[in-house]
PDB file of C-alpha atoms and ligand atoms in Angstrom:
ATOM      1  CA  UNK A   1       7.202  -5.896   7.381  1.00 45.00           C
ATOM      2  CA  UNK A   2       8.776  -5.394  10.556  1.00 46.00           C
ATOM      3  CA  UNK A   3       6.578  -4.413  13.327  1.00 65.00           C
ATOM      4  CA  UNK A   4       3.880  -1.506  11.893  1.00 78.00           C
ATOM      5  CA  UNK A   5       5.352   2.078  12.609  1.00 85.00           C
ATOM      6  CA  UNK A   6       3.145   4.326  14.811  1.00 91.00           C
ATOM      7  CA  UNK A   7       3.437   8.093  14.817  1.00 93.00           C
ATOM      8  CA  UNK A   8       4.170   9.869  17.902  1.00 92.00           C
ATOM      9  CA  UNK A   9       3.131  13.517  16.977  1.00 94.00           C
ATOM     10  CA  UNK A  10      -0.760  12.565  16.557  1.00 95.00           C
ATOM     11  CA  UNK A  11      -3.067  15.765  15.925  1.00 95.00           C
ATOM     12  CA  UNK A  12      -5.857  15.629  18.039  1.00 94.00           C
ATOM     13  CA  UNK A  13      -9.123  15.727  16.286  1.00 96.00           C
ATOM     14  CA  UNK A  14     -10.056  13.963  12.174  1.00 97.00           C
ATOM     15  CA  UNK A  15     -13.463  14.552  10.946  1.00 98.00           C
ATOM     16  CA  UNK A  16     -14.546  13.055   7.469  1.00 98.00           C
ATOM     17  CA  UNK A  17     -15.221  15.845   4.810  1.00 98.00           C
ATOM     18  CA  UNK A  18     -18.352  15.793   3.340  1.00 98.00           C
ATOM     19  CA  UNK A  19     -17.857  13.546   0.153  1.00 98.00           C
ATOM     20  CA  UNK A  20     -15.952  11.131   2.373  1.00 98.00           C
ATOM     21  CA  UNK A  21     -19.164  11.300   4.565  1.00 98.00           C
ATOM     22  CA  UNK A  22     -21.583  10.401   1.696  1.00 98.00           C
ATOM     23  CA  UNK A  23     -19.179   7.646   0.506  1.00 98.00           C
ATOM     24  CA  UNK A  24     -19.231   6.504   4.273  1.00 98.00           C
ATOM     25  CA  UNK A  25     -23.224   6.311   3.905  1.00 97.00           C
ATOM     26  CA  UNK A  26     -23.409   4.910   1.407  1.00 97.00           C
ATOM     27  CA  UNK A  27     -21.368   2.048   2.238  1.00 98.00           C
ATOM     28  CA  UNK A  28     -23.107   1.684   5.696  1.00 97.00           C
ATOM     29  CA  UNK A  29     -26.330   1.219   3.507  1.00 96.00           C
ATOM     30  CA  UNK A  30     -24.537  -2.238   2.527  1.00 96.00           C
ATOM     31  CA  UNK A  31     -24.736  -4.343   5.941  1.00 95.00           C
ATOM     32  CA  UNK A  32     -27.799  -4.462   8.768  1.00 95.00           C
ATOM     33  CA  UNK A  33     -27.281  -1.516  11.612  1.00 91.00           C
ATOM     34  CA  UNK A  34     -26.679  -4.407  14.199  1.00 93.00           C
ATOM     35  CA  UNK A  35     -23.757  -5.096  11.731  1.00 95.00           C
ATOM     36  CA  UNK A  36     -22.125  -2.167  10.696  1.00 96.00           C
ATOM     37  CA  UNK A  37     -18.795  -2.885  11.709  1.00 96.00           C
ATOM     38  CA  UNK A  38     -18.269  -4.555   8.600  1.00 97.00           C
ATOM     39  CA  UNK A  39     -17.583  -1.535   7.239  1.00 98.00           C
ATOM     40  CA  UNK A  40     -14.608  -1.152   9.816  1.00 98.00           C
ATOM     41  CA  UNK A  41     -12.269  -1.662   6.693  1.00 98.00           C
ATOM     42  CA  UNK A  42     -13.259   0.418   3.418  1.00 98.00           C
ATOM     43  CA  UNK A  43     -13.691   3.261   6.557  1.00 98.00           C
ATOM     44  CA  UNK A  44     -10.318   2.602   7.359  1.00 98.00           C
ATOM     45  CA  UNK A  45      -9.488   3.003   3.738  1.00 98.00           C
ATOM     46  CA  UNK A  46     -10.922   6.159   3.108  1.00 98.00           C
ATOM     47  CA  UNK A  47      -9.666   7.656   6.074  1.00 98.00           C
ATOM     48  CA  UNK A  48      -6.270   6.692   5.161  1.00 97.00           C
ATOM     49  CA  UNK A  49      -7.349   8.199   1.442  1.00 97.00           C
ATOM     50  CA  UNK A  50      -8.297  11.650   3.004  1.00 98.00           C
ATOM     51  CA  UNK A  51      -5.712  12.042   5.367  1.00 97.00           C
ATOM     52  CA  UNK A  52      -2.257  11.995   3.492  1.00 93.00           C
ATOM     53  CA  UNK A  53      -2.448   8.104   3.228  1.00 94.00           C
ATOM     54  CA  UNK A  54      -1.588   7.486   7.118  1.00 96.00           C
ATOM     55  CA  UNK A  55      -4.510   6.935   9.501  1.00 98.00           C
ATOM     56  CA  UNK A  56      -4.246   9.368  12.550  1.00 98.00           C
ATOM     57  CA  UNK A  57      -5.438   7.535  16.211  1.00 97.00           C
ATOM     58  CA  UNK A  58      -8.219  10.602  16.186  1.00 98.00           C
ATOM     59  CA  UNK A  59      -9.423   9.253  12.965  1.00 98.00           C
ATOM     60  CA  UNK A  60      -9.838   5.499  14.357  1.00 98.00           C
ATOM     61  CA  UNK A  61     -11.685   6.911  17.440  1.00 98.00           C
ATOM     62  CA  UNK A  62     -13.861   8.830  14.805  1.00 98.00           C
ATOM     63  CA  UNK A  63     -14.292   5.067  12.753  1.00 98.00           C
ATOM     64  CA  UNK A  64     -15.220   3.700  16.130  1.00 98.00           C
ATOM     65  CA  UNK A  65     -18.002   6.256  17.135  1.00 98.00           C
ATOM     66  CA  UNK A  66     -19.695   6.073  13.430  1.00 98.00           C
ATOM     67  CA  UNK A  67     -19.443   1.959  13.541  1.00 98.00           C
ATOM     68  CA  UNK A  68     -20.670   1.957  17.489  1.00 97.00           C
ATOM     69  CA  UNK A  69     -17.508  -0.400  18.212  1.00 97.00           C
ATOM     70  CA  UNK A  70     -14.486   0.048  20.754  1.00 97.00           C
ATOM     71  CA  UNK A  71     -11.995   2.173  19.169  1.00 96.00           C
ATOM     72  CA  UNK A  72      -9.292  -0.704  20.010  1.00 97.00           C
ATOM     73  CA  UNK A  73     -10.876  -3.238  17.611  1.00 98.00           C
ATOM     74  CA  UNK A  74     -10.572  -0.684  14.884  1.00 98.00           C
ATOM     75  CA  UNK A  75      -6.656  -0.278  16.019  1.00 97.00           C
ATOM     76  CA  UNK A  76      -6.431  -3.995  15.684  1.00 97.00           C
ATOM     77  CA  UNK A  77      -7.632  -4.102  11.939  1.00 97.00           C
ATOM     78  CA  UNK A  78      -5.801  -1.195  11.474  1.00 97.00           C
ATOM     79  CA  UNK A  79      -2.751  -2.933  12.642  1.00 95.00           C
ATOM     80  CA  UNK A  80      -3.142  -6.226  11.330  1.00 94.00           C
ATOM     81  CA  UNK A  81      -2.698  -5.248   7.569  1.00 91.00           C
ATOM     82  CA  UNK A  82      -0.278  -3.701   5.924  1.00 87.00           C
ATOM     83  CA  UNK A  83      -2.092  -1.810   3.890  1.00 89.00           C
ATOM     84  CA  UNK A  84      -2.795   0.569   6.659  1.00 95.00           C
ATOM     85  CA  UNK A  85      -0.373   3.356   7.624  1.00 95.00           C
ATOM     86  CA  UNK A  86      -0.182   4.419  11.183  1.00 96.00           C
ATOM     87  CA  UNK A  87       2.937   6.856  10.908  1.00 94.00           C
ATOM     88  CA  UNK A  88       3.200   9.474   7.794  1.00 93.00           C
ATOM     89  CA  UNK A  89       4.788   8.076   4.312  1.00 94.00           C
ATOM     90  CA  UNK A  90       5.893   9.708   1.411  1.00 94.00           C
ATOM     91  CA  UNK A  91       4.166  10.613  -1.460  1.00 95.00           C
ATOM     92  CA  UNK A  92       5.528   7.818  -3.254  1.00 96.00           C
ATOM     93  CA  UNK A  93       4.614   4.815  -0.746  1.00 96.00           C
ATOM     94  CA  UNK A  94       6.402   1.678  -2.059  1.00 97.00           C
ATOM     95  CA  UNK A  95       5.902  -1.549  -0.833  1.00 96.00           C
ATOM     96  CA  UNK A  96       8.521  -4.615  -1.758  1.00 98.00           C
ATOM     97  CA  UNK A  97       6.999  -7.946  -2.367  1.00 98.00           C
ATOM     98  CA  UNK A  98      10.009 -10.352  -0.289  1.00 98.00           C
ATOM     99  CA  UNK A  99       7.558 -13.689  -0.127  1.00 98.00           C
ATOM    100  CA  UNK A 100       9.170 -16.758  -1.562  1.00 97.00           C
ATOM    101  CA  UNK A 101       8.112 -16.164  -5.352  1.00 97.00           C
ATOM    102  CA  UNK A 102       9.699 -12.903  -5.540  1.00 98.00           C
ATOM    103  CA  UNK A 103      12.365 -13.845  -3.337  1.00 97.00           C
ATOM    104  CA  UNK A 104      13.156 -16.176  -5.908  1.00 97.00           C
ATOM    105  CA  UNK A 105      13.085 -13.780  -8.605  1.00 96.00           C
ATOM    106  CA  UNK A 106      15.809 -11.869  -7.027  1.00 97.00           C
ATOM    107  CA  UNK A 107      13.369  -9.518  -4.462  1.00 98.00           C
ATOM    108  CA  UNK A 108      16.629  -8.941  -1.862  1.00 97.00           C
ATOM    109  CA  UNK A 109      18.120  -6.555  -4.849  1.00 98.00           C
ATOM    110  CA  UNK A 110      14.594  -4.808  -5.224  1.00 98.00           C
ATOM    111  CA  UNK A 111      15.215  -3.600  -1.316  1.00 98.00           C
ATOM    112  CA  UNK A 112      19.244  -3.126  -1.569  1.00 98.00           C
ATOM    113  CA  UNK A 113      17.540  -0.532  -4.463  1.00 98.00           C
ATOM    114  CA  UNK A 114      15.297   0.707  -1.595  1.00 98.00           C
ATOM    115  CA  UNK A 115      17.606   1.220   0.609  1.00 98.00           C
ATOM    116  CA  UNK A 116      20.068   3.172  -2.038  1.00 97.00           C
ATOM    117  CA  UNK A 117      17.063   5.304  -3.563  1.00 96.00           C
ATOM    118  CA  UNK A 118      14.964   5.847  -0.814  1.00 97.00           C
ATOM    119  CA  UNK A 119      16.062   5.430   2.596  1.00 97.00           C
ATOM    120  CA  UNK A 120      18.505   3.191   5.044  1.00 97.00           C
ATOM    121  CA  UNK A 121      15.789   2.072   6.825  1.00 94.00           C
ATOM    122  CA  UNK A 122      12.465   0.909   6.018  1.00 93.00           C
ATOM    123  CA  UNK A 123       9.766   2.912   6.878  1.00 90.00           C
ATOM    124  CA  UNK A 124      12.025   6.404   7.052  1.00 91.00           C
ATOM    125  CA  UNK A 125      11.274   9.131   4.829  1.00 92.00           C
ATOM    126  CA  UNK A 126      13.939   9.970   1.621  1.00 95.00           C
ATOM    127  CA  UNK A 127      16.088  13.148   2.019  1.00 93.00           C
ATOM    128  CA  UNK A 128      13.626  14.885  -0.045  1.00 91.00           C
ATOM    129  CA  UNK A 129      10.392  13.507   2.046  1.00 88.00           C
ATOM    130  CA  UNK A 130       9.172  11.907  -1.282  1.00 93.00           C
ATOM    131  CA  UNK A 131       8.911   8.538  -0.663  1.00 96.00           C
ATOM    132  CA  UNK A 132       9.344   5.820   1.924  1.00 96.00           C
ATOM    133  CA  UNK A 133       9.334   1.837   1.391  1.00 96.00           C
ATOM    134  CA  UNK A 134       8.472  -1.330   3.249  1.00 94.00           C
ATOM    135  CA  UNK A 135       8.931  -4.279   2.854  1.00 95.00           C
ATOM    136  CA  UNK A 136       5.438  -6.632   2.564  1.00 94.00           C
ATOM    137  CA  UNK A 137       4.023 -10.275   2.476  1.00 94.00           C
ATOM    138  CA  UNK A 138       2.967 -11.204  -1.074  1.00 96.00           C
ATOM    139  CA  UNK A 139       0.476  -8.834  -3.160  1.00 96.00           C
ATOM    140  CA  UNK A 140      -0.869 -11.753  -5.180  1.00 95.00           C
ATOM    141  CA  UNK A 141       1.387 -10.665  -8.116  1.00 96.00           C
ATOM    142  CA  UNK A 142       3.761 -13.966  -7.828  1.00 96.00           C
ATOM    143  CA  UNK A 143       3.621 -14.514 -11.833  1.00 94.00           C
ATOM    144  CA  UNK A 144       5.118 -11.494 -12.165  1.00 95.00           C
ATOM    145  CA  UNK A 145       7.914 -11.673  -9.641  1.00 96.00           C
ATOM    146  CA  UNK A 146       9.737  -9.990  -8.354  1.00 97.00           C
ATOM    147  CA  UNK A 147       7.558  -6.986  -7.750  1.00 98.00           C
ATOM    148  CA  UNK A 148       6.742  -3.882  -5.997  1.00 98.00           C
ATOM    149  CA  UNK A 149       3.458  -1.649  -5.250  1.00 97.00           C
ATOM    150  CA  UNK A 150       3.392   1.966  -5.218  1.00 97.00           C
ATOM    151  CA  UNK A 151       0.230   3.961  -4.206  1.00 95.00           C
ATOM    152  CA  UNK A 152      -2.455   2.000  -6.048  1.00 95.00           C
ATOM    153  CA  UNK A 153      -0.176   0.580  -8.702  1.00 97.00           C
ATOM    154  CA  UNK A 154       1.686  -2.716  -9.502  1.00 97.00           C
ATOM    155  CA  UNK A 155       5.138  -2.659 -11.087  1.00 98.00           C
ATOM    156  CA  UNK A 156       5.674  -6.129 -12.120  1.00 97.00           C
ATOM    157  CA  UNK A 157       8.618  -8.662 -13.855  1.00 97.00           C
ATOM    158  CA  UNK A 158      10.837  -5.982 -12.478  1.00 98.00           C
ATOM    159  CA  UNK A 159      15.009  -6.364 -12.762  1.00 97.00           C
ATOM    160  CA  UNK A 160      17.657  -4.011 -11.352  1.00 97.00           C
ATOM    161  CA  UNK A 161      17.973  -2.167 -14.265  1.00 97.00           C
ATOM    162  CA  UNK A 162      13.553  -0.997 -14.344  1.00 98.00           C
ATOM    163  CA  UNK A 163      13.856  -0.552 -10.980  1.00 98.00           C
ATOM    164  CA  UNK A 164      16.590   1.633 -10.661  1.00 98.00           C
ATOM    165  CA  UNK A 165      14.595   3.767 -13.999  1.00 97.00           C
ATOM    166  CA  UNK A 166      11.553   3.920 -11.304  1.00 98.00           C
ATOM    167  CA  UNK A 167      13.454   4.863  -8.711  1.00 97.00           C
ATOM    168  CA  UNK A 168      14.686   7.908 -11.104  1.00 96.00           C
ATOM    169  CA  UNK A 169      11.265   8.699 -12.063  1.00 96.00           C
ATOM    170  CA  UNK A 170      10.393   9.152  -8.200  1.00 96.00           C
ATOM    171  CA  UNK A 171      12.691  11.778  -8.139  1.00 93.00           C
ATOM    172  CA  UNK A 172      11.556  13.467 -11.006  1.00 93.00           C
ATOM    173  CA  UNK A 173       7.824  13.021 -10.501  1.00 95.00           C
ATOM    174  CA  UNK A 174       7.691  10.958 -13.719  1.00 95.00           C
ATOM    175  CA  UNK A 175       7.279   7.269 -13.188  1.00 96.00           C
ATOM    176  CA  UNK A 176       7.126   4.588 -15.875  1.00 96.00           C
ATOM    177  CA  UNK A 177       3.910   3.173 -17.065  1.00 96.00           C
ATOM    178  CA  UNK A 178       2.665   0.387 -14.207  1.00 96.00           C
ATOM    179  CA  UNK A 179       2.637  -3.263 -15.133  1.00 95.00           C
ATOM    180  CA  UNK A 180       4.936  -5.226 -16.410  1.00 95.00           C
ATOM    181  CA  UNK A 181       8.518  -3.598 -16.855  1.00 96.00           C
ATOM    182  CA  UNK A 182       8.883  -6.140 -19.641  1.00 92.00           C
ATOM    183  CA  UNK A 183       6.079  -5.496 -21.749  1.00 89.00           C
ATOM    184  CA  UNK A 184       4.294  -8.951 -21.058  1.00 87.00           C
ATOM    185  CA  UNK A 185       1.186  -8.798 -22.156  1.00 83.00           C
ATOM    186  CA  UNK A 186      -1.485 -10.629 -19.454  1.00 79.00           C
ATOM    187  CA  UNK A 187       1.141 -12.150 -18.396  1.00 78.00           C
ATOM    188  CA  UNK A 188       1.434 -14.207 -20.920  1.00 79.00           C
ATOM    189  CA  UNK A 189       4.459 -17.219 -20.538  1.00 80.00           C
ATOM    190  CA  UNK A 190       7.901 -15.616 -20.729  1.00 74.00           C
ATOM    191  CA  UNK A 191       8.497 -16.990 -24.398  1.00 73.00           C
ATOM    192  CA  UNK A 192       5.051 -15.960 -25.339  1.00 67.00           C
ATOM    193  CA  UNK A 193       2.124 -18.593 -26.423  1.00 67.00           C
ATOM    194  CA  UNK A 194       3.253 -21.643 -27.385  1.00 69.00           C
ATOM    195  CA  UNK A 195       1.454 -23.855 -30.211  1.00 69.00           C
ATOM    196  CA  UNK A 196      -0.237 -27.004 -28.913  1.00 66.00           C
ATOM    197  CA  UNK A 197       0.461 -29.313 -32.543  1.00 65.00           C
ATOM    198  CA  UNK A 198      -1.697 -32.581 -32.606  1.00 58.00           C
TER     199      UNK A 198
HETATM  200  S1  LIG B   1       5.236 -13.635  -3.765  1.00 64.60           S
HETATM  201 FE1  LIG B   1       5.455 -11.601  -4.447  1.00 64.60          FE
HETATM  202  S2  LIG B   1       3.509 -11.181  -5.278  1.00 64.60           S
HETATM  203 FE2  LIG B   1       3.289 -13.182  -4.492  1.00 64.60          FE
END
């Protein structure tokens, strides 16, 4: 990715609803008091979760107070990963694998598709504020190169031709099933098992 985007119109309070608040005990119940800052990241997560899947600055200063830390260490994690939004993204968040594997596999015509379907630049809204891309370091889905993550899902083994049909079913709310656009089954080798004769 290149260089995290940061929203300029911040609002200027976040609180935690209540079932995000329970979750947030809960997991606090996990680590030592002197040590809660270990929970700096699933906070993160849920804040991200509740709040339109960006993180607002008030909502890191609100991370900081619960975890007793200095509100710019929680901006570094925050910043450090990519799977933390700083600046609003679309409903459809998808995030291009380029790392070497996929690059292989043909990744560079997975974000010409990005750039067609979704927006000129990375990081920009669509015309119809449904989606937004990135580009991102590998997501540990190499066997199945090249791929692509949107929300909470994989879509793996993808081509130009599955792509493009996701792309379409962004616009029309109605994406394929996740997983392997070619029907691999756990990934299975490409010519399916092969018979070990002795
Ligand atoms: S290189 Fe793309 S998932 Fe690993």
């Amino acid at each position: 990715m290149s260089g995290k985007h940061v929203e300029k119109n911040q609002p200027t309070s976040f609180e935690f609803n209540s079932v995000n608040l329970e979750k947030i005990n809960k997991i606090l119940k996990k680590y030592p008091s002197e040590r809660k800052k270990s929970a700096v990241m699933p906070l993160l997560d849920i804040a991200q979760r509740q709040h339109d899947n960006w993180i607002p600055y008030a909502a890191i200063k609100k991370i900081a107070e619960i975890l007793e830390m200095p509100h710019i260490k929680v901006y570094e994690v925050a910043t450090f990963y990519s799977m933390y939004n700083l600046a609003p993204v679309g409903k459809y968040f998808v995030q291009v694998c380029t790392t070497t594997p996929c690059m292989l596999r043909g990744s560079e015509k997975i974000v010409k598709l990005c750039k067609k379907y979704i927006s000129e630049k990375e990081g920009q809204l669509s015309s119809d504020n449904k989606a937004s891309w990135v580009e991102v370091e590998c997501l540990g889905a190499c066997v199945s190169a090249p791929m692509m993550q949107i929300n909470d899902d994989f879509f793996e083994d993808l081509n130009e031709e599955t792509a493009i049909k996701i792309f379409e079913g962004i616009k029309s709310d109605q994406l394929p099933k996740f997983g392997s656009q070619k029907g691999r089954i756990g990934f299975e080798p490409n010519k399916r098992l092969t018979l070990v004769k002795n």
